[in-house]
CSV table of C-alpha atoms in Angstrom, one decimal:
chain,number,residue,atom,x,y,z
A,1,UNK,CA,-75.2,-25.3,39.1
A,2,UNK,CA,-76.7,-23.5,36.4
A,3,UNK,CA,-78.7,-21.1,39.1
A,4,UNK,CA,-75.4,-20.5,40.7
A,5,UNK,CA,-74.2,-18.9,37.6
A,6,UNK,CA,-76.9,-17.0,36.6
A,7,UNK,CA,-77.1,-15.9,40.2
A,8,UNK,CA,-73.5,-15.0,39.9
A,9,UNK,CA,-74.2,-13.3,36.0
A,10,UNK,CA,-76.4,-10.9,38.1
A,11,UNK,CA,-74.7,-10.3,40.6
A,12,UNK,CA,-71.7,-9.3,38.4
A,13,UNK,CA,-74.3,-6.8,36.5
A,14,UNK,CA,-75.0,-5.7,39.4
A,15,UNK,CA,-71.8,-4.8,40.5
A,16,UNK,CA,-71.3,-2.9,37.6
A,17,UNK,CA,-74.4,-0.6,37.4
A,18,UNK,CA,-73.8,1.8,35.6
A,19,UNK,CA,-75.0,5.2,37.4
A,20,UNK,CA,-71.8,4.2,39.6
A,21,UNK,CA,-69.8,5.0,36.8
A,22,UNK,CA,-71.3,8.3,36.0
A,23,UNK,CA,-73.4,9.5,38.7
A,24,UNK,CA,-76.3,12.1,37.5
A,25,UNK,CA,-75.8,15.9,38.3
A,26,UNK,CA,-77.6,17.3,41.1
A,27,UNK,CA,-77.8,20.4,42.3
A,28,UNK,CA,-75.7,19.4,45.0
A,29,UNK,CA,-72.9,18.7,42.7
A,30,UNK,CA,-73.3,22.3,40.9
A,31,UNK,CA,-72.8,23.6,44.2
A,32,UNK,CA,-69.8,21.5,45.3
A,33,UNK,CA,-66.2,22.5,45.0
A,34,UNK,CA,-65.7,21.7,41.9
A,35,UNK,CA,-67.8,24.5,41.2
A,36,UNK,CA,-64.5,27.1,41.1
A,37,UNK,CA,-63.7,25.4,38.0
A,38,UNK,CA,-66.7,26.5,35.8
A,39,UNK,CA,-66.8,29.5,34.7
A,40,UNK,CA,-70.0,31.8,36.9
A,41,UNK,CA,-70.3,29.0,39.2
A,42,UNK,CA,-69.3,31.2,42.1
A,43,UNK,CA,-72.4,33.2,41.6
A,44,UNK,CA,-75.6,31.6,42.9
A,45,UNK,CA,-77.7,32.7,40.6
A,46,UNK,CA,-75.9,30.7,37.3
A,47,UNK,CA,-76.6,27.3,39.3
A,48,UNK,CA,-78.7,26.9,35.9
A,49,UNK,CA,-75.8,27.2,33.7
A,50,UNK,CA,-73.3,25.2,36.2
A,51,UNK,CA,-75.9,22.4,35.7
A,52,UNK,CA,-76.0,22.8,32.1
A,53,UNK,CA,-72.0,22.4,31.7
A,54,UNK,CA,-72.3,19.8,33.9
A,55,UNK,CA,-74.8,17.7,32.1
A,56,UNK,CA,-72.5,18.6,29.1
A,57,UNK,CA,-69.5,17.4,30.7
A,58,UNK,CA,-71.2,13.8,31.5
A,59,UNK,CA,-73.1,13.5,28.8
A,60,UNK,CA,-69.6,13.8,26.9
A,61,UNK,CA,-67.1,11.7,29.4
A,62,UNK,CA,-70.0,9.0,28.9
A,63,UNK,CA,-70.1,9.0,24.8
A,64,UNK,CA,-66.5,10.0,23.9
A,65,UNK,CA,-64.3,7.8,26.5
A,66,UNK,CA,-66.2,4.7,25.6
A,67,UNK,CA,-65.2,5.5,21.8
A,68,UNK,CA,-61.9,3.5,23.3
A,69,UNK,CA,-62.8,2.3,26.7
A,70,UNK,CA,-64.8,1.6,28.9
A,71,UNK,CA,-65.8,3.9,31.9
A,72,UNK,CA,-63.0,4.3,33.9
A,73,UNK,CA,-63.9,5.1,37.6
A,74,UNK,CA,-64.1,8.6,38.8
A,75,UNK,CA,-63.0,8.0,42.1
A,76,UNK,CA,-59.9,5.4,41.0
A,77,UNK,CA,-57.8,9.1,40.4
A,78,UNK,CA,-57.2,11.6,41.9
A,79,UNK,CA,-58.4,15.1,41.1
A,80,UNK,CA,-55.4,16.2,40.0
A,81,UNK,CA,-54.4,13.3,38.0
A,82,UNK,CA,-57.7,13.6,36.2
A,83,UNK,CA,-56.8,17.0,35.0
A,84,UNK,CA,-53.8,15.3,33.1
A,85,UNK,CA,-55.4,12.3,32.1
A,86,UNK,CA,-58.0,14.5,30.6
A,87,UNK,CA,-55.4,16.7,28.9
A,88,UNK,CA,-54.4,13.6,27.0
A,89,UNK,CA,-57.0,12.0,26.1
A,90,UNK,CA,-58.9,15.6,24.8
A,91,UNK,CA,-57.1,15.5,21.6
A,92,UNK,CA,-57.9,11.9,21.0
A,93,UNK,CA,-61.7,12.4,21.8
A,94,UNK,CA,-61.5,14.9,19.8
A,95,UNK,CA,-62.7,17.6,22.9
A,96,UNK,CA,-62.9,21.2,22.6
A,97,UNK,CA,-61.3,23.5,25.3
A,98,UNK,CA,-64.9,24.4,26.2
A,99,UNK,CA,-66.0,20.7,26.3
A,100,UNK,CA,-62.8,19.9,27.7
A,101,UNK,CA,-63.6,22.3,30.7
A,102,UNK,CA,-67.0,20.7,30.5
A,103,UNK,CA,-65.7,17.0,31.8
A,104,UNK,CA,-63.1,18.2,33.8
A,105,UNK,CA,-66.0,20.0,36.0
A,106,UNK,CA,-68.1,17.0,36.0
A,107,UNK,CA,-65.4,14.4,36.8
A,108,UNK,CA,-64.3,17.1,40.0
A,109,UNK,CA,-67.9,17.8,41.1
A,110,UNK,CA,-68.6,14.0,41.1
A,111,UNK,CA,-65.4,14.1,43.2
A,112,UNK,CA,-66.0,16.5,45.4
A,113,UNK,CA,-69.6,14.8,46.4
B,1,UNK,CA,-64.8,-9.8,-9.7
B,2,UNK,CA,-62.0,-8.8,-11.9
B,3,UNK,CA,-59.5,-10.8,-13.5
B,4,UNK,CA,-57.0,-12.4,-11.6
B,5,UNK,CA,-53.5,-11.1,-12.2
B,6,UNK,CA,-52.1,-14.3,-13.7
B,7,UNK,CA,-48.2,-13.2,-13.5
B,8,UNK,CA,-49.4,-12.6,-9.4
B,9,UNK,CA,-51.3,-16.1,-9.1
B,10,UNK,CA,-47.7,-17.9,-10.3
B,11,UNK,CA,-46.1,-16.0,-8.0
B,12,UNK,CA,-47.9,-16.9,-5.2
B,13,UNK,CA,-48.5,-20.3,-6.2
B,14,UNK,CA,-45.2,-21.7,-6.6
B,15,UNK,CA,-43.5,-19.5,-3.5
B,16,UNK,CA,-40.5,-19.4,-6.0
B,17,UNK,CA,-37.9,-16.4,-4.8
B,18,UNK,CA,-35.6,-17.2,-7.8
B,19,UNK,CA,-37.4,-14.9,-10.5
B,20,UNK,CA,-36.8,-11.4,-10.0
B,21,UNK,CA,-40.1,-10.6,-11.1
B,22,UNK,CA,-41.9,-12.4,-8.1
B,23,UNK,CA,-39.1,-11.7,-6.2
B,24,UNK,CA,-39.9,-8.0,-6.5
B,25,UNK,CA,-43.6,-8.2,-6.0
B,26,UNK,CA,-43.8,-10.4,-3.1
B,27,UNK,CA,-41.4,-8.1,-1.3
B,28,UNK,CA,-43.1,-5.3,-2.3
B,29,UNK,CA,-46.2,-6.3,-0.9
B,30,UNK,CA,-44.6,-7.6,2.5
B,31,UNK,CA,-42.6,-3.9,2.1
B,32,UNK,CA,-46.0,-1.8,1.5
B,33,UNK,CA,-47.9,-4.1,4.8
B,34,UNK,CA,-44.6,-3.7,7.3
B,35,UNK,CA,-44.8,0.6,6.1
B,36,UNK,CA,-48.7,0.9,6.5
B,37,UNK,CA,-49.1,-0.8,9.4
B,38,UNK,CA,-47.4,0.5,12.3
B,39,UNK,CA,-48.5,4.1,10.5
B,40,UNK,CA,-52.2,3.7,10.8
B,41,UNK,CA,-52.1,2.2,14.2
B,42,UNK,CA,-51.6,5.7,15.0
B,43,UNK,CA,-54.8,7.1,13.8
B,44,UNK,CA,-57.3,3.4,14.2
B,45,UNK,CA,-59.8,4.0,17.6
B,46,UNK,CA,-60.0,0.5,20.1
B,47,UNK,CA,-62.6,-2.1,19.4
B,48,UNK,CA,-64.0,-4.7,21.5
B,49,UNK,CA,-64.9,-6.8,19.3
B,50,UNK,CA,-63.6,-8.1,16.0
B,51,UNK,CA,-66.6,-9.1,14.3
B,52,UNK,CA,-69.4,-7.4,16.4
B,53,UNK,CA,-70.3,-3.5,16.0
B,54,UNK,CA,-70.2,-1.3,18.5
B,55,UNK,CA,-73.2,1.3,19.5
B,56,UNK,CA,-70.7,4.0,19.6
B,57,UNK,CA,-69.6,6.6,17.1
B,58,UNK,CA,-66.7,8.2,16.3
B,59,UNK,CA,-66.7,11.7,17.7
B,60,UNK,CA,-67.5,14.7,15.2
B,61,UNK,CA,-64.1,15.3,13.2
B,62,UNK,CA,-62.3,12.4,13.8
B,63,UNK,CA,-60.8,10.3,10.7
B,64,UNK,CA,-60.0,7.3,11.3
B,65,UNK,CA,-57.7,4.5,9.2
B,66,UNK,CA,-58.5,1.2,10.1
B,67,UNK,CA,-57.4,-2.4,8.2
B,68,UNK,CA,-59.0,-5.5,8.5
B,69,UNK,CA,-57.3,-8.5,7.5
B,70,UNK,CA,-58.8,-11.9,7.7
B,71,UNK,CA,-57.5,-15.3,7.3
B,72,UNK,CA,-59.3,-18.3,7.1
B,73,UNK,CA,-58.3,-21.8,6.0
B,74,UNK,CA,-61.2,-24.5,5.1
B,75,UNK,CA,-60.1,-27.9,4.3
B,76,UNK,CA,-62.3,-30.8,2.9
B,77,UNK,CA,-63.3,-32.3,-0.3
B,78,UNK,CA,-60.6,-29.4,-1.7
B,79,UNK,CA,-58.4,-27.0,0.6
B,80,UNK,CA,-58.8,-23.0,0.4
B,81,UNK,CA,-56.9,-20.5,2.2
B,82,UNK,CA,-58.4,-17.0,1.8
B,83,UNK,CA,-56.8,-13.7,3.0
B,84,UNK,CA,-59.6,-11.0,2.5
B,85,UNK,CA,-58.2,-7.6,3.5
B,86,UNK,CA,-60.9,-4.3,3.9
B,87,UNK,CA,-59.2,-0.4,4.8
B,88,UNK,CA,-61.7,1.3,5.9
B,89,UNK,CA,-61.5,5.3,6.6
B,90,UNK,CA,-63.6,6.4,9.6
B,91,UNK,CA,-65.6,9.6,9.9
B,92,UNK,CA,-66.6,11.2,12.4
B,93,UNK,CA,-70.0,13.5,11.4
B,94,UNK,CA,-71.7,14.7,14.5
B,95,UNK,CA,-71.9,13.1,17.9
B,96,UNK,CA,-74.3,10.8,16.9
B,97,UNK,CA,-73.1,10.0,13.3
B,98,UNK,CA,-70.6,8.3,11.4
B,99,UNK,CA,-69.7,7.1,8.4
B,100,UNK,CA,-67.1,5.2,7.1
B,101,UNK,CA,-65.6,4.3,3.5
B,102,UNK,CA,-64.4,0.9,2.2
B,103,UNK,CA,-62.4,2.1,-0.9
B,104,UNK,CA,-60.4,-1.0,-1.2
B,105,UNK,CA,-62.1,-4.8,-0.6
B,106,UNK,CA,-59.5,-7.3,-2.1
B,107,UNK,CA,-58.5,-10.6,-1.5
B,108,UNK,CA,-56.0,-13.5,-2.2
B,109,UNK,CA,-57.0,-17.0,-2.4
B,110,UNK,CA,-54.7,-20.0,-2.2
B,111,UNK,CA,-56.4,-23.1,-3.1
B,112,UNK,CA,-56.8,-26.5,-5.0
B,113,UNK,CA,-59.4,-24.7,-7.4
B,114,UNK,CA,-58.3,-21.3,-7.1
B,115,UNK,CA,-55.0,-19.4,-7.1
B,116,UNK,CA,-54.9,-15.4,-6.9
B,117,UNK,CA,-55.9,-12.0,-6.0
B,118,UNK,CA,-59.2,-10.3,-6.7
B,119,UNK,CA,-61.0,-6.7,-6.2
B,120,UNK,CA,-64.4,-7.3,-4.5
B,121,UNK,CA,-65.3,-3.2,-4.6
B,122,UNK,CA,-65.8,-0.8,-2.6
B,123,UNK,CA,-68.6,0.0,-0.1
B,124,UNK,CA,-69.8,3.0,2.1
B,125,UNK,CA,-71.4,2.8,5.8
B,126,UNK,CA,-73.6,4.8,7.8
B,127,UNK,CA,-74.2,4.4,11.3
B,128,UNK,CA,-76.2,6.4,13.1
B,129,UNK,CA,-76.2,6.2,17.1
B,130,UNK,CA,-79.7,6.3,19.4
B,131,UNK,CA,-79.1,6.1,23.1
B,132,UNK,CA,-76.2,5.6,24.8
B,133,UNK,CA,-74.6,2.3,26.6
B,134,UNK,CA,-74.1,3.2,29.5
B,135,UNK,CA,-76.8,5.7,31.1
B,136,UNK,CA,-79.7,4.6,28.8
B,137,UNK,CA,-81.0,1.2,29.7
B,138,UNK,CA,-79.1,-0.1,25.9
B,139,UNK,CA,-77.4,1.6,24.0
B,140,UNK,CA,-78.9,1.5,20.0
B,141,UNK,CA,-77.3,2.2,16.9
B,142,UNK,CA,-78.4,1.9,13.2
B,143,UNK,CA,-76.3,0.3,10.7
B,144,UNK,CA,-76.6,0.8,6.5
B,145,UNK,CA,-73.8,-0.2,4.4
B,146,UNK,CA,-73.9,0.0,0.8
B,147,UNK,CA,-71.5,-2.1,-1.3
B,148,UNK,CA,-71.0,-2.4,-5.0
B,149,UNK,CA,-68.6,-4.5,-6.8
B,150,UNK,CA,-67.8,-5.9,-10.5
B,151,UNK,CA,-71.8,-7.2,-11.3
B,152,UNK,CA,-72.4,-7.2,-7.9
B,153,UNK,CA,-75.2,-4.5,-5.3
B,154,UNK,CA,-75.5,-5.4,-1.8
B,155,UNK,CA,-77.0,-3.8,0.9
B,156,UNK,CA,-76.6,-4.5,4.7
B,157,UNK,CA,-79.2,-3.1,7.5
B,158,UNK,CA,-77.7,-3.8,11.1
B,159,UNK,CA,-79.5,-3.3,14.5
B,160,UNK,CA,-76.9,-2.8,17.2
B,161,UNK,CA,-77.4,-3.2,20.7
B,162,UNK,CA,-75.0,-2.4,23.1
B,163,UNK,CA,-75.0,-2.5,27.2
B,164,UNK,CA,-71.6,-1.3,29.1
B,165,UNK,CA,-71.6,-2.9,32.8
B,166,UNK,CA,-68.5,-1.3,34.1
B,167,UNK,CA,-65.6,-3.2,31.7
B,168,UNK,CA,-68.4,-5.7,30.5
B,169,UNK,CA,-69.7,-4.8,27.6
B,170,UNK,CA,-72.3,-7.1,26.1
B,171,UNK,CA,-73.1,-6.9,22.4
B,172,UNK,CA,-75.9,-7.6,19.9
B,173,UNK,CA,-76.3,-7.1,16.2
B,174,UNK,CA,-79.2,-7.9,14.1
B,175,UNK,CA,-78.2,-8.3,10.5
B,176,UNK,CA,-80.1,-8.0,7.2
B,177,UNK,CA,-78.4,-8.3,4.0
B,178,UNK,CA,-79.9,-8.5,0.5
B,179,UNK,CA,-77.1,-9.0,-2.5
B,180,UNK,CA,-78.1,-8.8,-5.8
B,181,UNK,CA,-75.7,-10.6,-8.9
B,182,UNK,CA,-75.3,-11.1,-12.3
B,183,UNK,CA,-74.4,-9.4,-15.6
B,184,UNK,CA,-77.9,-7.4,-15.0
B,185,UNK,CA,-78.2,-8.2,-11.0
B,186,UNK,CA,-80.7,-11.1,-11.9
B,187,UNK,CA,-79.8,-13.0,-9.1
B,188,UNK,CA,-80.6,-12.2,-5.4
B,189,UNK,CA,-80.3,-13.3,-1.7
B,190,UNK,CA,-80.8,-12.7,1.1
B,191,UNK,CA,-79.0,-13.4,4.9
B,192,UNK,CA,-80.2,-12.9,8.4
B,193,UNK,CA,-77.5,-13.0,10.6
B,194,UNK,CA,-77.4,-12.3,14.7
B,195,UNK,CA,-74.3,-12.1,16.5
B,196,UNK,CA,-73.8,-12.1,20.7
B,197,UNK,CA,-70.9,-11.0,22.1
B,198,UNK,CA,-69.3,-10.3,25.3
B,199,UNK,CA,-66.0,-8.2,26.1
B,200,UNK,CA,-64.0,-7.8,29.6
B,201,UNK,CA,-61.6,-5.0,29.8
B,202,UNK,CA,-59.2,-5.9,31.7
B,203,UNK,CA,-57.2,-2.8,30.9
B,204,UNK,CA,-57.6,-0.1,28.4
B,205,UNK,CA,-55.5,-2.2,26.1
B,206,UNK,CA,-56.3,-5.5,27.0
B,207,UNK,CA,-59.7,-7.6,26.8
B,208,UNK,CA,-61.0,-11.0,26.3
B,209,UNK,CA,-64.1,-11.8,25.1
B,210,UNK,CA,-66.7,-14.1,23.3
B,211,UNK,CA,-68.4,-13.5,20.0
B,212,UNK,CA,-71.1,-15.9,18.6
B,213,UNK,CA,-72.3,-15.8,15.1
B,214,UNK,CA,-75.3,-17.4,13.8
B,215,UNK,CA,-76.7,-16.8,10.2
B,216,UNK,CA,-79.6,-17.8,8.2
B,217,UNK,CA,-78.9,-17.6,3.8
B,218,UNK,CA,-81.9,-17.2,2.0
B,219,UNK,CA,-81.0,-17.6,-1.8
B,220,UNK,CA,-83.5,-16.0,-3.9
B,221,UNK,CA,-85.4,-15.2,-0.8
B,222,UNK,CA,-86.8,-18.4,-0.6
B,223,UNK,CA,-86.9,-21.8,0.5
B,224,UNK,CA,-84.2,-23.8,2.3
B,225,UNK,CA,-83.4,-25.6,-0.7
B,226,UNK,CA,-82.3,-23.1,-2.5
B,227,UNK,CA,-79.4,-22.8,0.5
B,228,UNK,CA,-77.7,-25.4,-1.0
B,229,UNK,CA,-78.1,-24.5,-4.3
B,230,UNK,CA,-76.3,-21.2,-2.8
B,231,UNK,CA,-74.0,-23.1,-2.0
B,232,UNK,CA,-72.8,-24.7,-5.3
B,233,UNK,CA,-72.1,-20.7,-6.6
B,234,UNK,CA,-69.9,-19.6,-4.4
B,235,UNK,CA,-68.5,-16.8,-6.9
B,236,UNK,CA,-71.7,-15.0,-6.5
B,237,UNK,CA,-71.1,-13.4,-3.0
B,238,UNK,CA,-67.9,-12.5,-2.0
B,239,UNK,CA,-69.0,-12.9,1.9
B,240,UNK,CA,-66.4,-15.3,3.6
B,241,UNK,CA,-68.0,-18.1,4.6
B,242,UNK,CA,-70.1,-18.1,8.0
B,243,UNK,CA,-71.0,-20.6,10.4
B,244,UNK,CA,-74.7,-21.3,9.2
B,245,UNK,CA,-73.4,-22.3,6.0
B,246,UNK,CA,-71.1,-24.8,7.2
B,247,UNK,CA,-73.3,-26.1,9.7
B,248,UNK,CA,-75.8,-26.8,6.3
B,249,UNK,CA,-73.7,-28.0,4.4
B,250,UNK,CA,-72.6,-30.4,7.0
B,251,UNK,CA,-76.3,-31.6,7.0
B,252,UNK,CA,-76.1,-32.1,3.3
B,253,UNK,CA,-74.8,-34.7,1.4
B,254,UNK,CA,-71.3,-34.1,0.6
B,255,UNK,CA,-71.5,-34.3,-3.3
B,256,UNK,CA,-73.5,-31.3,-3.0
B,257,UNK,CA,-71.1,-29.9,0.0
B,258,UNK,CA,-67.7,-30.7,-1.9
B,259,UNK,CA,-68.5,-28.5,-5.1
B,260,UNK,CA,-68.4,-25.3,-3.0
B,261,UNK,CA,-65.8,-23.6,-0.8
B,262,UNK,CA,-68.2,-23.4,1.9
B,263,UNK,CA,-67.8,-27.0,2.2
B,264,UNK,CA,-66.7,-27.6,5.5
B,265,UNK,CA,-65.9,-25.5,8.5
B,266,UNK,CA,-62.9,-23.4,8.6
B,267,UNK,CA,-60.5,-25.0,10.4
B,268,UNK,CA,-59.5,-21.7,11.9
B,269,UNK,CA,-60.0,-18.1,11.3
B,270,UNK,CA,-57.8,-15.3,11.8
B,271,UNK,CA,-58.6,-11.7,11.7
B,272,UNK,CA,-56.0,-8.5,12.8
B,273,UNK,CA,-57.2,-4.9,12.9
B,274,UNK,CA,-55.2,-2.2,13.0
C-alpha cells in the first residue's frame, strides 16, 4: 500500500515537472512567430537581443505570476486571450510596458513552437 | 506588555450592551474591523499557506496591506481564548527583496486568569529570495524578522524552501528564534521550529492544503527541563502557543501543566488573512 502511494506521489511530480510549465528559450523560439512582437526580431541579426527579451519575459512570468498563483499553462489560452490576461494581471505584478512586452513575447513564442 | 485597559477588560468580560460606554466601544471596534477589511483585501497578494512562508517576494514597488487574525481556544485546568491580530504592510524592494512592517501586534484574551487587550510591539522583516520555485531545482529564501516589544528583543532567522509542481506547491521552513526578556532582557530562549506544508490549487482562488508544525523551546538555551520551567512563565513570550509545547506539557505532570496557558492543546485554532 504504502509503495502504491509513493509510486503514485511521483508520478504526480512527475506530471507536473516543471520545464512544462515554462519551457526554456531556444533559438528556435526567437525565431518563431512570435518574433513580430519584439521589437528587431524581424532582423536576423538581433536573434541575440530577441533571446535576451525572451529570457526576460520567462524569467519574469516565472517569479511575478507565482507572487499569486501558480503557473498557469501556456497552452490552456489562446494567444489572443493571453494578451488580455496579461493586460490585467500587469498592473498587479506590478510589470512595466517593456517587461510587459517581455512576457507577452515569451508566452507567444512558447506558443508558436 | 502594557497595561491592560481595565474599562475594555469589563467590557468584554461581562458582554453587557446596556452601558453606553461599552456599548460604544465594542461597536466601534466591530465598525473599524467590517471598514478595514473589505478595503485591504484590495491591496493583500494570495498565500498558500497560513502559517508557512512562501519563497517568493513581492515584486519591486508593490505595497501590500495584509491582516492576520488568529483565534485559538485552549481549555484545561483553566480555559483561554486568545484573539492575536498582526497588520502587516508589504514591500516590495527589488525582485529578489522584500520587507515587510508589523507596526501593530495586539491581542485580546478571554480567560479564567486573564481578561483584556494588550500591545505586544512591533517588528520588521526581511526576506531575501535565492532561486526560484519553479525552474531552479528549489526555490530558497532567507527570512530575518526583528521584533521588539514592552521589555521584550526577539529575533527570528527562517530558511524557506519552496518547490512548485504545476498547482502543488510543497513547502519547508526552518525556524530559529532567540527572545530575550526582562526589565534588562536577562532572560533568554530559544525555539527551533520546522514546518511542512503542501498546497493544491485547484483554482487561482481556491486551494486546499496541509501544514505540519513541529517546534523544539529551548529556555535559556539549555536543557529540557528548563522547557517546563518555560512553561510556568507564560508572560515572558508573547508566541501563541505551538504544538511542541502542548505535546510537553502533555508528557508532564499536570501540576506543572495547569499553571500555564500552554497547558493543553488548543482545542481549535483559527486564523483569517486578508
Amino acid at each position: 500500500m504504502k509503495k502504491c502511494l509513493a509510486a503514485a506521489l511521483v508520478c504526480l511530480l512527475v506530471s507536473c515537472e516543471s520545464n512544462s510549465y515554462a519551457p526554456m528559450v531556444t533559438l528556435r523560439m526567437a525565431n518563431a512567430r512570435a518574433a513580430p512582437y519584439v521589437r528587431h526580431a524581424a532582423n536576423p541579426s538581433n536573434r541575440r537581443i530577441e533571446v535576451e527579451i525572451l529570457q526576460e519575459g520567462r524569467s519574469l512570468f516565472v517569479s511575478r505570476c507565482i507572487e499569486c498563483h501558480t503557473l498557469p499553462i501556456i497552452w490552456y489560452y489562446r494567444p489572443s486571450d493571453w494578451l488580455g490576461i496579461i493586460d490585467e494581471m500587469a498592473e498587479r505584478s506590478s510589470l512595466k510596458p517593456a517587461e510587459r512586452d517581455a512576457v507577452v513575447a515569451y508566452i507567444l513564442a512558447v506558443r508558436a513552437q | 506588555m502594557f497595561k491592560t485597559n481595565a474599562a475594555f477588560a469589563r467590557c468584554f468580560e461581562s458582554w453587557d450592551f446596556s452601558t453606553p460606554v461599552c456599548f460604544g466601544i465594542r461597536y466601534s471596534i466591530f465598525g473599524f474591523l467590517l471598514w478595514i477589511l473589505p478595503a485591504v483585501s484590495a491591496f493583500a497578494g494570495a498565500r498558500h499557506f497560513t502559517y508557512l512562508y512562501e519563497a517568493v517576494t513581492s515584486p519591486p514597488g508593490s505595497v501590500e496591506l495584509e491582516n492576520t487574525i488568529t483565534w485559538a481556544q485552549t481549555t484545561g485546568a483553566t480555559r483561554l481564548d486568545e484573539v492575536d491580530f498582526r497588520e502587516e504592510l508589504e514591500i516590495g524592494i527589488t525582485n529578489h527583496f522584500q520587507l515587510g512592517l508589523y507596526p501593530l501586534d495586539w491581542n485580546y484574551r478571554h480567560g479564567d486568569q486573564e481578561n483584556g487587550f494588550s500591545y505586544d510591539g512591533g517588528a520588521a522583516e526581511l526576506i531575501y529570495n535565492l532561486t526560484n520555485p519553479v525552474v531552479d531545482p528549489a526555490g530558497i529564501a532567507l527570512y530575518e524578522e526583528i521584533k521588539a516589544g514592552d521589555r521584550r528583543f526577539e529575533l527570528e532567522s527562517k530558511l524557506i524552501v519552496q518547490k512548485n509542481f504545476g498547482p502543488l506547491i510543497l513547502d519547508y521552513n526552518a525556524t530559529l528564534e532567540a527572545e530575550w526578556a526582562g526589565d534588562s532582557l536577562e532572560e533568554n530562549d530559544g525555539e527551533l521550529q520546522q514546518a511542512l506544508g503542501a498546497s493544491y490549487e485547484i483554482s487561482p482562488r481556491v486551494s486546499v492544503g496541509l501544514e505540519m508544525i513541529h517546534e523544539f523551546v529551548f529556555p535559556g538555551w539549555r536543557d529540557q527541563k528548563k522547557i517546563r520551567k518555560f512553561l510556568h512563565r507564560p508572560e515572558r513570550g508573547g508566541t501563541p502557543p505551538a504544538m511542541v509545547r502542548d505535546r510537553d506539557c502533555a508528557r508532564a505532570s499536570h501540576k506543572h501543566c495547569g499553571r500555564t496557558r500552554f497547558s493543553a492543546p488548543d482545542n481549535f485554532r483559527i486564523r483569517i488573512l486578508r
